[in-house]
JSON list of C-alpha atoms in Angstrom, two decimals:
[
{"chain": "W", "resi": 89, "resn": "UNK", "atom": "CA", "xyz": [11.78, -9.38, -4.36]},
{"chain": "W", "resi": 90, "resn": "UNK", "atom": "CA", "xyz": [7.83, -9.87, -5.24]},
{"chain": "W", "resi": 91, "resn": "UNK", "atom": "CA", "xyz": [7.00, -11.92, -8.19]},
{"chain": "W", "resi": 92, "resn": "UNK", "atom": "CA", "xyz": [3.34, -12.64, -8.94]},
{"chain": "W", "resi": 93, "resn": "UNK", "atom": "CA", "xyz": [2.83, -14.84, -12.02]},
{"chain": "W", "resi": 94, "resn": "UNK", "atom": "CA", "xyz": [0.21, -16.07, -13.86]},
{"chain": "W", "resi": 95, "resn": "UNK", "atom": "CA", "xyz": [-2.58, -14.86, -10.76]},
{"chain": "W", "resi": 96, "resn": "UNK", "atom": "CA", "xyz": [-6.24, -15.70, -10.98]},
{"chain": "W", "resi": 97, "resn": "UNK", "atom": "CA", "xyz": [-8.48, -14.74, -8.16]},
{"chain": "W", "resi": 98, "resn": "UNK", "atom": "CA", "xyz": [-11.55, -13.45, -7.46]},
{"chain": "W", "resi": 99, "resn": "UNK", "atom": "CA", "xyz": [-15.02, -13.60, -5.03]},
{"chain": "W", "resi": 100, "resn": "UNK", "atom": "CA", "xyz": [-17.61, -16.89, -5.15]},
{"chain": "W", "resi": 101, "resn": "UNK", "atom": "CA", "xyz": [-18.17, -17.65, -8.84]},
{"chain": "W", "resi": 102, "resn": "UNK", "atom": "CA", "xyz": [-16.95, -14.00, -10.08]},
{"chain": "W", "resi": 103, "resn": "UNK", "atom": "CA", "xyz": [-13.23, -14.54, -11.56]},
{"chain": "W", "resi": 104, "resn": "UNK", "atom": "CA", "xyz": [-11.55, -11.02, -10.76]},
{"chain": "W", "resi": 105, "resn": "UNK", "atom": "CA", "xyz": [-7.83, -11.67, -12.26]},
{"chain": "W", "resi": 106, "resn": "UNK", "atom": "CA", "xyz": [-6.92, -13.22, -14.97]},
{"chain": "W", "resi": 107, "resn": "UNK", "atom": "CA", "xyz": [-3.07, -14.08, -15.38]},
{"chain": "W", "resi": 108, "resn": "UNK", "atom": "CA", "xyz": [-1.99, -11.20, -13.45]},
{"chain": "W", "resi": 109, "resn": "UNK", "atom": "CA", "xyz": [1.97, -10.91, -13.65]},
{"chain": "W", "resi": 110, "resn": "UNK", "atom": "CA", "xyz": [4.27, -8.42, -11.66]},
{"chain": "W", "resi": 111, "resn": "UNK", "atom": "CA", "xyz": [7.17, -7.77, -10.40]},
{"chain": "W", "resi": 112, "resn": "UNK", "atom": "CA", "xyz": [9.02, -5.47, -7.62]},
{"chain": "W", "resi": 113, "resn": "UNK", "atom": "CA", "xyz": [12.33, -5.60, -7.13]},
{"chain": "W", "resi": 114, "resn": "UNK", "atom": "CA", "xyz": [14.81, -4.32, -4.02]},
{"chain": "W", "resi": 115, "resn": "UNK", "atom": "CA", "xyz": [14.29, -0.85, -3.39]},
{"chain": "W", "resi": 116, "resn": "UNK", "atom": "CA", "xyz": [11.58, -0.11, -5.94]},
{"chain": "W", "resi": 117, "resn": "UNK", "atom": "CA", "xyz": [8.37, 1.86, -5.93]},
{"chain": "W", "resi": 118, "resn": "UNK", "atom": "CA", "xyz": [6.07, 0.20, -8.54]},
{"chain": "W", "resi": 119, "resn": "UNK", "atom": "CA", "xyz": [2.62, 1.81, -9.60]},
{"chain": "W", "resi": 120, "resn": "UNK", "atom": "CA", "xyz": [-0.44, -0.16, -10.64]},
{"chain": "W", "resi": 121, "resn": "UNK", "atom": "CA", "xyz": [-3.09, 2.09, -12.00]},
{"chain": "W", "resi": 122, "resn": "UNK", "atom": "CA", "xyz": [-6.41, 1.07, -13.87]},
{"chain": "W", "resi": 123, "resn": "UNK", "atom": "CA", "xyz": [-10.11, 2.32, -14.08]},
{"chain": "W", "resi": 124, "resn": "UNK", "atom": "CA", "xyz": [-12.19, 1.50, -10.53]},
{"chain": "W", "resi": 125, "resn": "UNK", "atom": "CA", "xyz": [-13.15, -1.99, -10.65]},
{"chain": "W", "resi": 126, "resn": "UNK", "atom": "CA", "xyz": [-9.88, -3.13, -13.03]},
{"chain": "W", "resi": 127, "resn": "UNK", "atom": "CA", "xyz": [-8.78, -5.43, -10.41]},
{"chain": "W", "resi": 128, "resn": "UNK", "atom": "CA", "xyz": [-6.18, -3.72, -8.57]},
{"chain": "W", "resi": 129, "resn": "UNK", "atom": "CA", "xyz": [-7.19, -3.32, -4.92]},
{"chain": "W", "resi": 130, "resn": "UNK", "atom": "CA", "xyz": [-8.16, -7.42, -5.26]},
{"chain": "W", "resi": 131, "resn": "UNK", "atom": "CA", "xyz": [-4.41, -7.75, -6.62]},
{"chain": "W", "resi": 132, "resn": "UNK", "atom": "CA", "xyz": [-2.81, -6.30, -3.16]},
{"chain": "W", "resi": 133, "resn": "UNK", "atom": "CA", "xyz": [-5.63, -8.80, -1.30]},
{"chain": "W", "resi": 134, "resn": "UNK", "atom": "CA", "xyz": [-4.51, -11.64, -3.20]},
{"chain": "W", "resi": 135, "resn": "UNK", "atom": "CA", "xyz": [-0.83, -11.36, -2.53]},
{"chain": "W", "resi": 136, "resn": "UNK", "atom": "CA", "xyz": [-1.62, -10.41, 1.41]},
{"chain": "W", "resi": 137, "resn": "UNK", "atom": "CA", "xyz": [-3.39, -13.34, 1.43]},
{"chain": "W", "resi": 138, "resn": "UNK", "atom": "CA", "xyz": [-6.81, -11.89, 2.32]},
{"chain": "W", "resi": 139, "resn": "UNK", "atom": "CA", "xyz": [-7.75, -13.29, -0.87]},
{"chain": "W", "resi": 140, "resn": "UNK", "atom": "CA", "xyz": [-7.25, -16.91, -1.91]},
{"chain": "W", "resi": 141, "resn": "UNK", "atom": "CA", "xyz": [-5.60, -17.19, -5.28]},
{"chain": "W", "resi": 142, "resn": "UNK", "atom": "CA", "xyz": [-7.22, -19.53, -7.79]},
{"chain": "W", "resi": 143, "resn": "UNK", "atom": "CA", "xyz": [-4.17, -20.35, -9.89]},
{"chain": "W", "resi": 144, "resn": "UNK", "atom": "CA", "xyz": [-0.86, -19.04, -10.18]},
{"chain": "W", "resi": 145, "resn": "UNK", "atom": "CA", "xyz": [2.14, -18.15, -7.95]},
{"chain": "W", "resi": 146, "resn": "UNK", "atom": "CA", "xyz": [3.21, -15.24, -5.24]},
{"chain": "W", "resi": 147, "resn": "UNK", "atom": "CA", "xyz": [6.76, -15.35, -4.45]},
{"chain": "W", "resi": 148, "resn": "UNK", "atom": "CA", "xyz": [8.16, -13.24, -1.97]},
{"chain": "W", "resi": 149, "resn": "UNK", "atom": "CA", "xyz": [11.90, -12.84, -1.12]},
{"chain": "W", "resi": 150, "resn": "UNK", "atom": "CA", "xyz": [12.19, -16.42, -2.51]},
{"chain": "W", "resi": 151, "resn": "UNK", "atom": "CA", "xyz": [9.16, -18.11, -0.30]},
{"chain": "W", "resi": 152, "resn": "UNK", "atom": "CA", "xyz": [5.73, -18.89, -2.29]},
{"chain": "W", "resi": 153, "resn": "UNK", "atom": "CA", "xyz": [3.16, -17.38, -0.72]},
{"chain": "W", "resi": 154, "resn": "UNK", "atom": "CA", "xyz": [-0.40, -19.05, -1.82]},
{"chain": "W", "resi": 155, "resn": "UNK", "atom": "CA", "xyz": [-1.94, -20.77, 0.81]},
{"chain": "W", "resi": 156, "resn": "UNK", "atom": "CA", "xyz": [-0.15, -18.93, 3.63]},
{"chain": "W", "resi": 157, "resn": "UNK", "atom": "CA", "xyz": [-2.55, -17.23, 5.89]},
{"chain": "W", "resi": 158, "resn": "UNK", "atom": "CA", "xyz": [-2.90, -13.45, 5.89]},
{"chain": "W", "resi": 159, "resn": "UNK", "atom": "CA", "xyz": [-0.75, -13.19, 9.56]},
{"chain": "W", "resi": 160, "resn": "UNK", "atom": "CA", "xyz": [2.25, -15.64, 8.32]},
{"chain": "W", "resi": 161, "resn": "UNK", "atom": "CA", "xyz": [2.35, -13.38, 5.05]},
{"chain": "W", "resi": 162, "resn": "UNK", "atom": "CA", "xyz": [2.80, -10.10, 7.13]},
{"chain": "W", "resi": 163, "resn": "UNK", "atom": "CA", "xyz": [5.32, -11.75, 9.13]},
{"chain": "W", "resi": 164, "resn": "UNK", "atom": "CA", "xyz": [7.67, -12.35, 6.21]},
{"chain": "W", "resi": 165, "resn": "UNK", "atom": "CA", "xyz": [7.80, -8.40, 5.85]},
{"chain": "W", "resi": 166, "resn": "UNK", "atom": "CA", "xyz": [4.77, -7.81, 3.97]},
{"chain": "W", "resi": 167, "resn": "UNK", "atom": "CA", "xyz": [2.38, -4.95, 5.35]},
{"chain": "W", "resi": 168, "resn": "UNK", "atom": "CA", "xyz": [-0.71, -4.17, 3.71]},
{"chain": "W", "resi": 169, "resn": "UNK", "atom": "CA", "xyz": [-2.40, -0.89, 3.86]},
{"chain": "W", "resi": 170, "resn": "UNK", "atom": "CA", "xyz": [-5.84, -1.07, 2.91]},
{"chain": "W", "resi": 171, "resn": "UNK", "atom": "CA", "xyz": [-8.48, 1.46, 1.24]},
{"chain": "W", "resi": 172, "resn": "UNK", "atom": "CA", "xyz": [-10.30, 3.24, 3.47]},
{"chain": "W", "resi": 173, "resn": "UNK", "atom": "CA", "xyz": [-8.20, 2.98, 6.74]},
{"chain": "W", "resi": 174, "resn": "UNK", "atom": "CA", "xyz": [-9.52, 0.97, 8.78]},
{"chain": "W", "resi": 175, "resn": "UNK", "atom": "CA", "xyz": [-8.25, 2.06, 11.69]},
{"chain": "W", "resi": 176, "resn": "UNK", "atom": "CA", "xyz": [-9.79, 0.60, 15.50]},
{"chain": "W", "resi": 177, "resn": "UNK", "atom": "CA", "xyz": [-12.02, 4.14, 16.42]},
{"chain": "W", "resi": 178, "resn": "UNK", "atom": "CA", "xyz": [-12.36, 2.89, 20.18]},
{"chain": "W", "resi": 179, "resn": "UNK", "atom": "CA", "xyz": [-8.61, 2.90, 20.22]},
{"chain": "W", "resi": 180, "resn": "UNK", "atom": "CA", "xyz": [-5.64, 5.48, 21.28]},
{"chain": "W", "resi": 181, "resn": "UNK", "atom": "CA", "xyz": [-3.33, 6.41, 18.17]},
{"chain": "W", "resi": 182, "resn": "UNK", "atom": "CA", "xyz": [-0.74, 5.07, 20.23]},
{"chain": "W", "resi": 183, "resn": "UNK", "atom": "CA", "xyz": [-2.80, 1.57, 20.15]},
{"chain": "W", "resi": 184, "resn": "UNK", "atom": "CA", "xyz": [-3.81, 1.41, 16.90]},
{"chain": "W", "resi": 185, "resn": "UNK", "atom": "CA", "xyz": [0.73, 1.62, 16.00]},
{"chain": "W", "resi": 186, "resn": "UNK", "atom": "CA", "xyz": [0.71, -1.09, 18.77]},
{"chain": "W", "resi": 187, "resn": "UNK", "atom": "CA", "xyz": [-1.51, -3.37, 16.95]},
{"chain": "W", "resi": 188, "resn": "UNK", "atom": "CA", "xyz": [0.62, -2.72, 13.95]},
{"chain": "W", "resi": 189, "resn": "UNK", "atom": "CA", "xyz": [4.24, -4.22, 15.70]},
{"chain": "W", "resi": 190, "resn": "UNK", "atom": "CA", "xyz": [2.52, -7.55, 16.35]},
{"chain": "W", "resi": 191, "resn": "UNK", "atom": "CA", "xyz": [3.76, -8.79, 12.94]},
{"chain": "W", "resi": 192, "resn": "UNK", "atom": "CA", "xyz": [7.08, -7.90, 13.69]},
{"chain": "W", "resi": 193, "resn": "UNK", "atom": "CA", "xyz": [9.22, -9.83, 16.92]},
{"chain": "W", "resi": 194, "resn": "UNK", "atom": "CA", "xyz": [11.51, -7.29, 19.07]},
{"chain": "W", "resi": 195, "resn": "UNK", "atom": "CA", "xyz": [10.90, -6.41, 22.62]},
{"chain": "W", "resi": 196, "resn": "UNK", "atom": "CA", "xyz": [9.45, -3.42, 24.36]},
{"chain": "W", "resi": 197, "resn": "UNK", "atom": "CA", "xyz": [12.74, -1.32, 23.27]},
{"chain": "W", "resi": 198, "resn": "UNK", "atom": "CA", "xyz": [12.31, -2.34, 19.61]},
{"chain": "W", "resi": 199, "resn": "UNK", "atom": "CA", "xyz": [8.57, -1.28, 19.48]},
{"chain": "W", "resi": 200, "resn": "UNK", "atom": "CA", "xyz": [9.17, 2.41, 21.28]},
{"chain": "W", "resi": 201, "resn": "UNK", "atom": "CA", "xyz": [11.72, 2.75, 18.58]},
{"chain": "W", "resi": 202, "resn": "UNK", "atom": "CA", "xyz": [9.47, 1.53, 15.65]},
{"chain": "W", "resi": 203, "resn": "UNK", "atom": "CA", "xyz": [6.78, 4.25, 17.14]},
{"chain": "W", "resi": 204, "resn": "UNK", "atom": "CA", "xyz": [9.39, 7.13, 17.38]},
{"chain": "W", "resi": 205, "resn": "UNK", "atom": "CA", "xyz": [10.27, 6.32, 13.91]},
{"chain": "W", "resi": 206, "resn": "UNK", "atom": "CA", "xyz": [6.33, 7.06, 12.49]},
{"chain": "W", "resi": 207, "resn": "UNK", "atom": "CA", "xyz": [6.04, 9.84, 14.75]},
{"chain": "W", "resi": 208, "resn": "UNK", "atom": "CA", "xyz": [8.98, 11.65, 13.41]},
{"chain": "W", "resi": 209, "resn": "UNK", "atom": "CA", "xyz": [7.65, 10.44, 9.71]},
{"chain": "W", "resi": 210, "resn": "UNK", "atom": "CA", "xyz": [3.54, 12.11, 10.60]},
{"chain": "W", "resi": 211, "resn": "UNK", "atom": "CA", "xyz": [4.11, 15.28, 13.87]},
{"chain": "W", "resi": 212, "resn": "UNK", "atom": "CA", "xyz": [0.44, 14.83, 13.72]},
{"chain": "W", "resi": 213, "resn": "UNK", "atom": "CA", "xyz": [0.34, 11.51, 15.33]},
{"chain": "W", "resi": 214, "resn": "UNK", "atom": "CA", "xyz": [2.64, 12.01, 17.88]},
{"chain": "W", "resi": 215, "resn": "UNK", "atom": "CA", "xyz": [0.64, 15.14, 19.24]},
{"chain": "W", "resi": 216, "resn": "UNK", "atom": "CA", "xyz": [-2.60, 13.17, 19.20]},
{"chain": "W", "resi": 217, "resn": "UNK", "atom": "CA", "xyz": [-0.75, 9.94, 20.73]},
{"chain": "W", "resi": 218, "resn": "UNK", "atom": "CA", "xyz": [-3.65, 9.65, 23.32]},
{"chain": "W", "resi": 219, "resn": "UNK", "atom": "CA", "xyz": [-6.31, 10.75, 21.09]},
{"chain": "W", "resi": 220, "resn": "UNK", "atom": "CA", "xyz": [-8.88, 7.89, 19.64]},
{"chain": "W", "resi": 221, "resn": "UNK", "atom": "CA", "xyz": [-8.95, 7.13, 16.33]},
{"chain": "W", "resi": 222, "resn": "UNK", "atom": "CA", "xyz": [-12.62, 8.36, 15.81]},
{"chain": "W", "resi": 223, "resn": "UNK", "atom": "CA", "xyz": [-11.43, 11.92, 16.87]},
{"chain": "W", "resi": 224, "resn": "UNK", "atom": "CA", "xyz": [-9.03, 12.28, 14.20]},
{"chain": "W", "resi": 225, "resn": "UNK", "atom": "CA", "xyz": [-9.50, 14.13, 11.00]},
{"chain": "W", "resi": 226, "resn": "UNK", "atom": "CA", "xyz": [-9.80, 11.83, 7.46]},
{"chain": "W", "resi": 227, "resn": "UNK", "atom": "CA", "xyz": [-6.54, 12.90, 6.91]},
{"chain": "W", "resi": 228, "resn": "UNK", "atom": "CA", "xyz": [-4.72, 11.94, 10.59]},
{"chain": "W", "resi": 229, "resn": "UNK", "atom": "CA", "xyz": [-6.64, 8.90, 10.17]},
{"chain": "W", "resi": 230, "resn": "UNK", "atom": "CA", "xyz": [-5.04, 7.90, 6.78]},
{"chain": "W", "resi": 231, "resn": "UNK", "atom": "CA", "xyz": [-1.26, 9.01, 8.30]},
{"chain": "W", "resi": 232, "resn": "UNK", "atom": "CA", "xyz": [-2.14, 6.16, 10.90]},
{"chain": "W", "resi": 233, "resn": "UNK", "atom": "CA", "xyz": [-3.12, 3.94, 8.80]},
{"chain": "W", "resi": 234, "resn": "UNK", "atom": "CA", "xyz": [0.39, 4.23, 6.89]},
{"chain": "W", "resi": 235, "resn": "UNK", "atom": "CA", "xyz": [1.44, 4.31, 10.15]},
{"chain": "W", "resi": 236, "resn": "UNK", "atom": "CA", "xyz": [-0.05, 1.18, 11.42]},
{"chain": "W", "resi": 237, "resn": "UNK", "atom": "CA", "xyz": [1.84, -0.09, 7.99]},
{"chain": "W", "resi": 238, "resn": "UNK", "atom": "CA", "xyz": [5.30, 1.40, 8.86]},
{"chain": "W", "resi": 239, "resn": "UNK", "atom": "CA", "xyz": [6.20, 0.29, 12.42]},
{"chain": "W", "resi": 240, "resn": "UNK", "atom": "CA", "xyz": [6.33, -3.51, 11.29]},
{"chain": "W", "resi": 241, "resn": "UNK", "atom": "CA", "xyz": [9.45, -2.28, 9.46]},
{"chain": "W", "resi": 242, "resn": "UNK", "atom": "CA", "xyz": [8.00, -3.98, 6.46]},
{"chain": "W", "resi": 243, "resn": "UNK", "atom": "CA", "xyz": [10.21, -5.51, 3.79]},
{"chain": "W", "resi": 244, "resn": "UNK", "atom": "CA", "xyz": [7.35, -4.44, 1.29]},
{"chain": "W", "resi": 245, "resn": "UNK", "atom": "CA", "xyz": [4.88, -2.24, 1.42]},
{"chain": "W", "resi": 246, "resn": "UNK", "atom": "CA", "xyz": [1.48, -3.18, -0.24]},
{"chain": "W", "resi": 247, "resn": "UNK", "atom": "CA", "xyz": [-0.80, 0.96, -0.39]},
{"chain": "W", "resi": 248, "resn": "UNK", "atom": "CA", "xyz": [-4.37, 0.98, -1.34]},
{"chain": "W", "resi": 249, "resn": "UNK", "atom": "CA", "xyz": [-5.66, 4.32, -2.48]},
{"chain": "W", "resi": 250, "resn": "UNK", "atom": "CA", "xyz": [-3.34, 6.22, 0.03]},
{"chain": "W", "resi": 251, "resn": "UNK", "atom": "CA", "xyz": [-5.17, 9.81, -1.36]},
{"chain": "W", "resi": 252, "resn": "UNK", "atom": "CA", "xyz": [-8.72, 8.64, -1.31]},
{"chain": "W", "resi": 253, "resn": "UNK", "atom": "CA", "xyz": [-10.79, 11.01, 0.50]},
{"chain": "W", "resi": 254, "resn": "UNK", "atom": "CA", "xyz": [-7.73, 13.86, 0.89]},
{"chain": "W", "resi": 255, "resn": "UNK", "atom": "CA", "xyz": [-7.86, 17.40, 0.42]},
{"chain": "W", "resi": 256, "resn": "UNK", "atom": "CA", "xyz": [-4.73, 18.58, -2.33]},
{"chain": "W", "resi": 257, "resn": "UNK", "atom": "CA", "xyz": [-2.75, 19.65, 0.26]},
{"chain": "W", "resi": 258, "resn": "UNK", "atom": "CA", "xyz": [-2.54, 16.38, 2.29]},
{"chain": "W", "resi": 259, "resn": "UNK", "atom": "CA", "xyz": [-2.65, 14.11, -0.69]},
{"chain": "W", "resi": 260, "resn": "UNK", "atom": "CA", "xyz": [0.73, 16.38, -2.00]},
{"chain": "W", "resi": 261, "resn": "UNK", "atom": "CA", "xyz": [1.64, 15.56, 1.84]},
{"chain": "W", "resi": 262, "resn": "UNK", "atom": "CA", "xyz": [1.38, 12.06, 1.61]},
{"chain": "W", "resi": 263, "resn": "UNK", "atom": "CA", "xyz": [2.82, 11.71, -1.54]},
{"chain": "W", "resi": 264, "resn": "UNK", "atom": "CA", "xyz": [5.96, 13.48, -0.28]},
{"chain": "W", "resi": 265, "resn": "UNK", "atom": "CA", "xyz": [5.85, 10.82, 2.81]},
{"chain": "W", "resi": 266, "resn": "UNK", "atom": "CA", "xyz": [5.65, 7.32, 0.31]},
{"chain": "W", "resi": 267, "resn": "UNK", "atom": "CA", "xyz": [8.52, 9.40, -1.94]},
{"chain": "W", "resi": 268, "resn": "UNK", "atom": "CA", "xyz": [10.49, 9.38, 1.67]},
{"chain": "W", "resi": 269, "resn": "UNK", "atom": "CA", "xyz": [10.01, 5.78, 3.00]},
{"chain": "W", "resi": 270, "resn": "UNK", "atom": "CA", "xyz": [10.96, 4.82, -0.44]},
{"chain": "W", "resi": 271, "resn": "UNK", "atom": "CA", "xyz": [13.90, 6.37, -0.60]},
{"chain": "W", "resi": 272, "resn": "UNK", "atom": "CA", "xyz": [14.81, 4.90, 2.71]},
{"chain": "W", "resi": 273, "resn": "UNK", "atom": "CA", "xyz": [14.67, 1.66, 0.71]},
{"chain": "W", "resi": 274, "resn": "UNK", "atom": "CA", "xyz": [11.09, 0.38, 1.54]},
{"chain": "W", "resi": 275, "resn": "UNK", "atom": "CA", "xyz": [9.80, -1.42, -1.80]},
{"chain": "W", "resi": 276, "resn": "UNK", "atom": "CA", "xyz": [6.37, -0.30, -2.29]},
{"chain": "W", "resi": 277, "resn": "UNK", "atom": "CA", "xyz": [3.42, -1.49, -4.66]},
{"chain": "W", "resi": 278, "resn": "UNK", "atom": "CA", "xyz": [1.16, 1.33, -5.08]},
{"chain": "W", "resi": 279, "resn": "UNK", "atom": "CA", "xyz": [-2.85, 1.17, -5.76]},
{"chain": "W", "resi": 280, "resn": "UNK", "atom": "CA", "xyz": [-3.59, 4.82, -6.96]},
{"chain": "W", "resi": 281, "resn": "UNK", "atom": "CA", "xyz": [-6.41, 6.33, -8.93]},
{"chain": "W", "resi": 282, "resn": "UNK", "atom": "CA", "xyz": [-4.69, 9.47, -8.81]},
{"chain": "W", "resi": 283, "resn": "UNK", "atom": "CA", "xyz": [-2.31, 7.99, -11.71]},
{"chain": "W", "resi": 284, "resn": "UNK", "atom": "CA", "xyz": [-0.74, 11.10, -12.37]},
{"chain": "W", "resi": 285, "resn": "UNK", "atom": "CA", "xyz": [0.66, 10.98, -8.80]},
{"chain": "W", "resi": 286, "resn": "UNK", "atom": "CA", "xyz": [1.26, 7.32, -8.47]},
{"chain": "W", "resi": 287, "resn": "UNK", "atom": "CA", "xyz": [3.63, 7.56, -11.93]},
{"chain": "W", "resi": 288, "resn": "UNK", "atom": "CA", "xyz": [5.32, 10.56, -10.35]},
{"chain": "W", "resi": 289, "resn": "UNK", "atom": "CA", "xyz": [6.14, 8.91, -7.17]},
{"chain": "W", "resi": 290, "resn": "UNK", "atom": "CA", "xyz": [7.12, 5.26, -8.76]},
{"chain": "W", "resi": 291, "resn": "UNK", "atom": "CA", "xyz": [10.02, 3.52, -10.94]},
{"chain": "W", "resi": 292, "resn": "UNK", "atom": "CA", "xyz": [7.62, 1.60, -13.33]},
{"chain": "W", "resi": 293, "resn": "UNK", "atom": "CA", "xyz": [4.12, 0.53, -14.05]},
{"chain": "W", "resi": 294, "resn": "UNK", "atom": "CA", "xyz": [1.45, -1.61, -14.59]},
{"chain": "W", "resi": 295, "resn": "UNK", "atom": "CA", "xyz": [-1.99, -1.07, -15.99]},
{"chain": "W", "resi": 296, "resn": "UNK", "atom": "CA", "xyz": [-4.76, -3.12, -15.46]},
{"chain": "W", "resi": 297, "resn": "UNK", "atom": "CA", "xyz": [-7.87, -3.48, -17.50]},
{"chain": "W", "resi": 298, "resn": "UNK", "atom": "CA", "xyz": [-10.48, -6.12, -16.60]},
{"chain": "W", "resi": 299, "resn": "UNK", "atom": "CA", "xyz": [-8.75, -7.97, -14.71]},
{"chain": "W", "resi": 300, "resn": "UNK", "atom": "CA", "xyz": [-5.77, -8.16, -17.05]},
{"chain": "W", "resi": 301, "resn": "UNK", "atom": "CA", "xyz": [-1.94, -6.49, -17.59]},
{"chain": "W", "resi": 302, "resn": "UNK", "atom": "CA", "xyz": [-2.44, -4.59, -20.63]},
{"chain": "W", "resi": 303, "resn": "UNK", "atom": "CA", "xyz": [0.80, -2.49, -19.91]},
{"chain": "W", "resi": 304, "resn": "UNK", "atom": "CA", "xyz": [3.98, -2.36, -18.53]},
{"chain": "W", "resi": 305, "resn": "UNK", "atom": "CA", "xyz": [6.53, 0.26, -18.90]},
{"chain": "W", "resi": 306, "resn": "UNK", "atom": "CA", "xyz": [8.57, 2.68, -16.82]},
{"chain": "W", "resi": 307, "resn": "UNK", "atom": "CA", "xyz": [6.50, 5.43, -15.46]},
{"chain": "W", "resi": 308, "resn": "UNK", "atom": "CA", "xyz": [8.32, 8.16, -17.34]},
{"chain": "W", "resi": 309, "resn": "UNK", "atom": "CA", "xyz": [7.38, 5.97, -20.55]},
{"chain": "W", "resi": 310, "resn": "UNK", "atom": "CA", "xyz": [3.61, 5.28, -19.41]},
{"chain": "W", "resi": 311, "resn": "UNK", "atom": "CA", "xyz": [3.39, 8.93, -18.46]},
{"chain": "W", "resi": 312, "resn": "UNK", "atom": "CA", "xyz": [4.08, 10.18, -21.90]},
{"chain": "W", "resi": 313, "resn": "UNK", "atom": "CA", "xyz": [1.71, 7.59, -23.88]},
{"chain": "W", "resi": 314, "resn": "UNK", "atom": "CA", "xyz": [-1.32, 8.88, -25.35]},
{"chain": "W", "resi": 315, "resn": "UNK", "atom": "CA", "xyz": [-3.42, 5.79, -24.36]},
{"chain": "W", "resi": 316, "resn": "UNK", "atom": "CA", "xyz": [-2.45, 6.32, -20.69]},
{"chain": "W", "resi": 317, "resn": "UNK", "atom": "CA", "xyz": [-2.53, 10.02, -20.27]},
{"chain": "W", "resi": 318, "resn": "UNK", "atom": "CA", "xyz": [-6.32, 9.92, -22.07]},
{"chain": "W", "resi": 319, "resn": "UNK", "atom": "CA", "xyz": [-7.91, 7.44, -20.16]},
{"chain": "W", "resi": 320, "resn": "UNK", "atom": "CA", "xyz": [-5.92, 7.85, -16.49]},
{"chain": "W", "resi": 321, "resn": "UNK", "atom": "CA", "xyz": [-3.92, 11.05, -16.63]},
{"chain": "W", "resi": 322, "resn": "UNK", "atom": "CA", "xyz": [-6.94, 13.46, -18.08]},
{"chain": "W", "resi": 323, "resn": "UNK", "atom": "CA", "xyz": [-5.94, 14.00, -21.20]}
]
């Protein structure tokens, strides 16, 4: 479904990636886990399209996506999730899950049923429907940010750091909420530093070093290296 090949990005004269290759196919939950700075959050920005690839390719459900603008990429199905929310504060919770359905076409009907949908997914947001986003807890916030992700329906599902900032008990939570919308058949590529989670919740996985795919394996298989489990799963 997602094939990146060959990717090279990064910001003004600062090369970030450097022949990045990945793949997620139908249905799967795919985990890409590396120290802070490796590369991965600019990974997810380069296949949104909020950053410009400098080489390579981005093919999604058969149609290349470098040079596509950020808003033609989510259209195609893509919906991108970024760290550290970034939610509208002046806005309702209701609003911020409306600005979310403007990627996707369907009528008034369509978008009450795309809203039901999240609501039965995160209780929390349908009790503080009318609340603004600045009143909400870091946690709420981070459910509507996933939420603001989900009601597009997306055909893929780009997370960034879904746990950062969470107490245990809502990062366990939220884990158990990707696990779901997986299993409802939702491809998702996952940006975790919690690897131990991310190679729980996930089919296979990728680790990036610099900037560079050092590994790929299964996540059972990366879970039991020694490599991986030293330097991402804590010995």
């Amino acid at each position: 479904m997602l094939e990146v090949a060959g990717l090279r990005a990064g910001y003004g004269a600062v090369e970030v990636l450097h022949d990045v290759s990945l793949v997620v196919g139908a249905g799967e939950a795919v985990a890409l886990i590396g120290a802070n700075g490796a590369g991965k959050s600019t990974t997810l920005r380069a296949i949104s399209g909020l950053v410009r690839p400098r080489a390579g390719t981005v093919r999604f459900a058969g149609s290349e996506l470098v040079g596509r603008a950020p808003e033609a990429i989510a259209r195609l199905g893509i919906a991108h999730v970024p760290e550290g929310r970034r939610i509208f504060p002046g806005l309702t919770v209701r609003e911020n899950l409306l600005v979310g359905t403007a990627a996707r076409a369907g009528d008034a009907g369509d978008r009450e049923a795309a809203l039901a949908e999240v609501y039965r997914l995160f209780p929390r947001l349908a009790e503080r429907r009318h609340q603004r986003g600045w009143s909400l807890s870091g946690g709420e916030q981070q459910m509507l940010a996933l939420g603001r992700g989900l009601v597009a329906r997306p055909r893929l599902l780009l997370l960034d750091e879904p746990s950062l900032g969470l107490a245990p008990r809502l990062v366990r939570e939220m884990f158990e909420t990707i696990r779901a919308i997986n299993a409802a058949g939702t491809p998702v590529l996952l940006v975790e530093q919690n690897a131990y989670l991310a190679l729980q919740v996930a089919r296979r996985g990728y680790v990036l070093e610099s900037g560079r795919v050092v590994l790929a394996d299964t996540a059972e298989a990366l879970a039991r290296r020694d490599d991986v489990r030293a330097a991402y799963l804590g010995g």
